[in-house]
PDB file of C-alpha atoms and ligand atoms in Angstrom:
ATOM      1  CA  GLY A   1     272.626  73.136 -44.814  1.00  0.00           C
ATOM      2  CA  MET A   2     271.674  75.813 -42.364  1.00  0.00           C
ATOM      3  CA  ARG A   3     268.186  76.440 -41.037  1.00  0.00           C
ATOM      4  CA  ARG A   4     266.752  79.895 -40.368  1.00  0.00           C
ATOM      5  CA  ILE A   5     263.816  80.561 -38.059  1.00  0.00           C
ATOM      6  CA  GLN A   6     261.934  83.492 -36.618  1.00  0.00           C
ATOM      7  CA  VAL A   7     261.075  83.299 -32.948  1.00  0.00           C
ATOM      8  CA  GLY A   8     258.600  85.452 -31.077  1.00  0.00           C
ATOM      9  CA  VAL A   9     260.193  86.617 -27.820  1.00  0.00           C
ATOM     10  CA  THR A  10     258.167  88.325 -25.140  1.00  0.00           C
ATOM     11  CA  GLY A  11     259.257  89.894 -21.899  1.00  0.00           C
ATOM     12  CA  MET A  12     262.135  91.981 -23.244  1.00  0.00           C
ATOM     13  CA  THR A  13     261.926  95.552 -22.017  1.00  0.00           C
ATOM     14  CA  CYS A  14     265.371  97.006 -22.688  1.00  0.00           C
ATOM     15  CA  ALA A  15     268.436  96.621 -24.902  1.00  0.00           C
ATOM     16  CA  ALA A  16     270.197  94.623 -22.191  1.00  0.00           C
ATOM     17  CA  CYS A  17     267.356  92.112 -22.394  1.00  0.00           C
ATOM     18  CA  SER A  18     267.732  91.654 -26.136  1.00  0.00           C
ATOM     19  CA  ASN A  19     271.512  91.470 -25.774  1.00  0.00           C
ATOM     20  CA  SER A  20     271.181  88.705 -23.220  1.00  0.00           C
ATOM     21  CA  VAL A  21     268.874  86.753 -25.520  1.00  0.00           C
ATOM     22  CA  GLU A  22     271.412  87.124 -28.339  1.00  0.00           C
ATOM     23  CA  GLY A  23     274.184  85.994 -26.009  1.00  0.00           C
ATOM     24  CA  ALA A  24     272.190  82.973 -24.876  1.00  0.00           C
ATOM     25  CA  LEU A  25     271.542  81.958 -28.483  1.00  0.00           C
ATOM     26  CA  MET A  26     275.110  82.546 -29.645  1.00  0.00           C
ATOM     27  CA  GLY A  27     276.258  80.379 -26.741  1.00  0.00           C
ATOM     28  CA  LEU A  28     274.612  77.334 -28.325  1.00  0.00           C
ATOM     29  CA  LYS A  29     277.021  75.259 -30.367  1.00  0.00           C
ATOM     30  CA  GLY A  30     275.724  75.300 -33.931  1.00  0.00           C
ATOM     31  CA  VAL A  31     274.122  78.743 -33.864  1.00  0.00           C
ATOM     32  CA  ALA A  32     275.771  80.866 -36.565  1.00  0.00           C
ATOM     33  CA  LYS A  33     273.759  84.056 -36.241  1.00  0.00           C
ATOM     34  CA  ALA A  34     271.270  85.424 -33.752  1.00  0.00           C
ATOM     35  CA  SER A  35     269.707  88.810 -34.243  1.00  0.00           C
ATOM     36  CA  VAL A  36     267.123  89.972 -31.726  1.00  0.00           C
ATOM     37  CA  ALA A  37     264.782  92.873 -32.521  1.00  0.00           C
ATOM     38  CA  LEU A  38     263.678  94.336 -29.217  1.00  0.00           C
ATOM     39  CA  LEU A  39     260.835  96.464 -30.559  1.00  0.00           C
ATOM     40  CA  GLN A  40     259.456  93.726 -32.793  1.00  0.00           C
ATOM     41  CA  ASN A  41     259.713  91.075 -30.068  1.00  0.00           C
ATOM     42  CA  LYS A  42     261.417  88.768 -32.514  1.00  0.00           C
ATOM     43  CA  ALA A  43     264.594  86.811 -32.972  1.00  0.00           C
ATOM     44  CA  ASP A  44     266.069  85.737 -36.285  1.00  0.00           C
ATOM     45  CA  VAL A  45     268.270  82.697 -35.808  1.00  0.00           C
ATOM     46  CA  VAL A  46     270.482  80.809 -38.258  1.00  0.00           C
ATOM     47  CA  PHE A  47     271.816  77.453 -37.138  1.00  0.00           C
ATOM     48  CA  ASP A  48     273.029  74.026 -38.147  1.00  0.00           C
ATOM     49  CA  PRO A  49     270.060  71.666 -37.656  1.00  0.00           C
ATOM     50  CA  ASP A  50     272.441  68.749 -37.128  1.00  0.00           C
ATOM     51  CA  LEU A  51     273.679  70.447 -33.945  1.00  0.00           C
ATOM     52  CA  VAL A  52     270.703  72.448 -32.652  1.00  0.00           C
ATOM     53  CA  LYS A  53     266.970  71.797 -32.722  1.00  0.00           C
ATOM     54  CA  ASP A  54     264.159  74.365 -32.759  1.00  0.00           C
ATOM     55  CA  GLU A  55     263.283  73.291 -29.233  1.00  0.00           C
ATOM     56  CA  ASP A  56     266.847  74.053 -28.051  1.00  0.00           C
ATOM     57  CA  ILE A  57     266.461  77.616 -29.368  1.00  0.00           C
ATOM     58  CA  LYS A  58     263.160  78.007 -27.542  1.00  0.00           C
ATOM     59  CA  ASN A  59     264.590  76.539 -24.340  1.00  0.00           C
ATOM     60  CA  ALA A  60     267.668  78.791 -24.413  1.00  0.00           C
ATOM     61  CA  ILE A  61     265.469  81.878 -24.639  1.00  0.00           C
ATOM     62  CA  GLU A  62     263.225  80.643 -21.851  1.00  0.00           C
ATOM     63  CA  ASP A  63     266.225  79.759 -19.669  1.00  0.00           C
ATOM     64  CA  ALA A  64     267.384  83.370 -20.141  1.00  0.00           C
ATOM     65  CA  GLY A  65     264.082  84.456 -18.575  1.00  0.00           C
ATOM     66  CA  PHE A  66     261.812  85.215 -21.534  1.00  0.00           C
ATOM     67  CA  GLU A  67     258.915  83.569 -23.303  1.00  0.00           C
ATOM     68  CA  ALA A  68     259.600  82.138 -26.756  1.00  0.00           C
ATOM     69  CA  GLU A  69     257.438  80.841 -29.580  1.00  0.00           C
ATOM     70  CA  ILE A  70     258.721  79.497 -32.876  1.00  0.00           C
ATOM     71  CA  LEU A  71     256.951  81.471 -35.629  1.00  0.00           C
ATOM     72  CA  ALA A  72     258.385  80.095 -38.858  1.00  0.00           C
TER      73      ALA A  72
HETATM   74 MO1  LIG B 101     267.231  96.010 -17.585  1.00  0.00          MO
HETATM   75 MO2  LIG B 101     265.985  94.410 -19.494  1.00  0.00          MO
HETATM   76  O1  LIG B 101     267.119  95.318 -15.870  1.00  0.00           O
HETATM   77  O2  LIG B 101     265.171  93.305 -18.282  1.00  0.00           O
HETATM   78  S1  LIG B 101     267.918  94.005 -18.604  1.00  0.00           S
HETATM   79  S2  LIG B 101     264.986  95.951 -18.312  1.00  0.00           S
END
């Protein structure tokens, strides 16, 4: 089955920032949906846990230049 997590993302200051986080997440094989809420500093991510781990999600956000924390 799919896994859904919420990730706290800090450092985003404009819509281009949140778009780049979404793009980074959607670029991971196994991520089905990535929705980033700029004003809430959060990302909602749905993915196949056989292909992507929580840590990969966190790392992709950090590689894009932001801080990430898995919330739930
Ligand atoms: Mo515009 Mo968001 O430079 O960092 S992409 S503020």
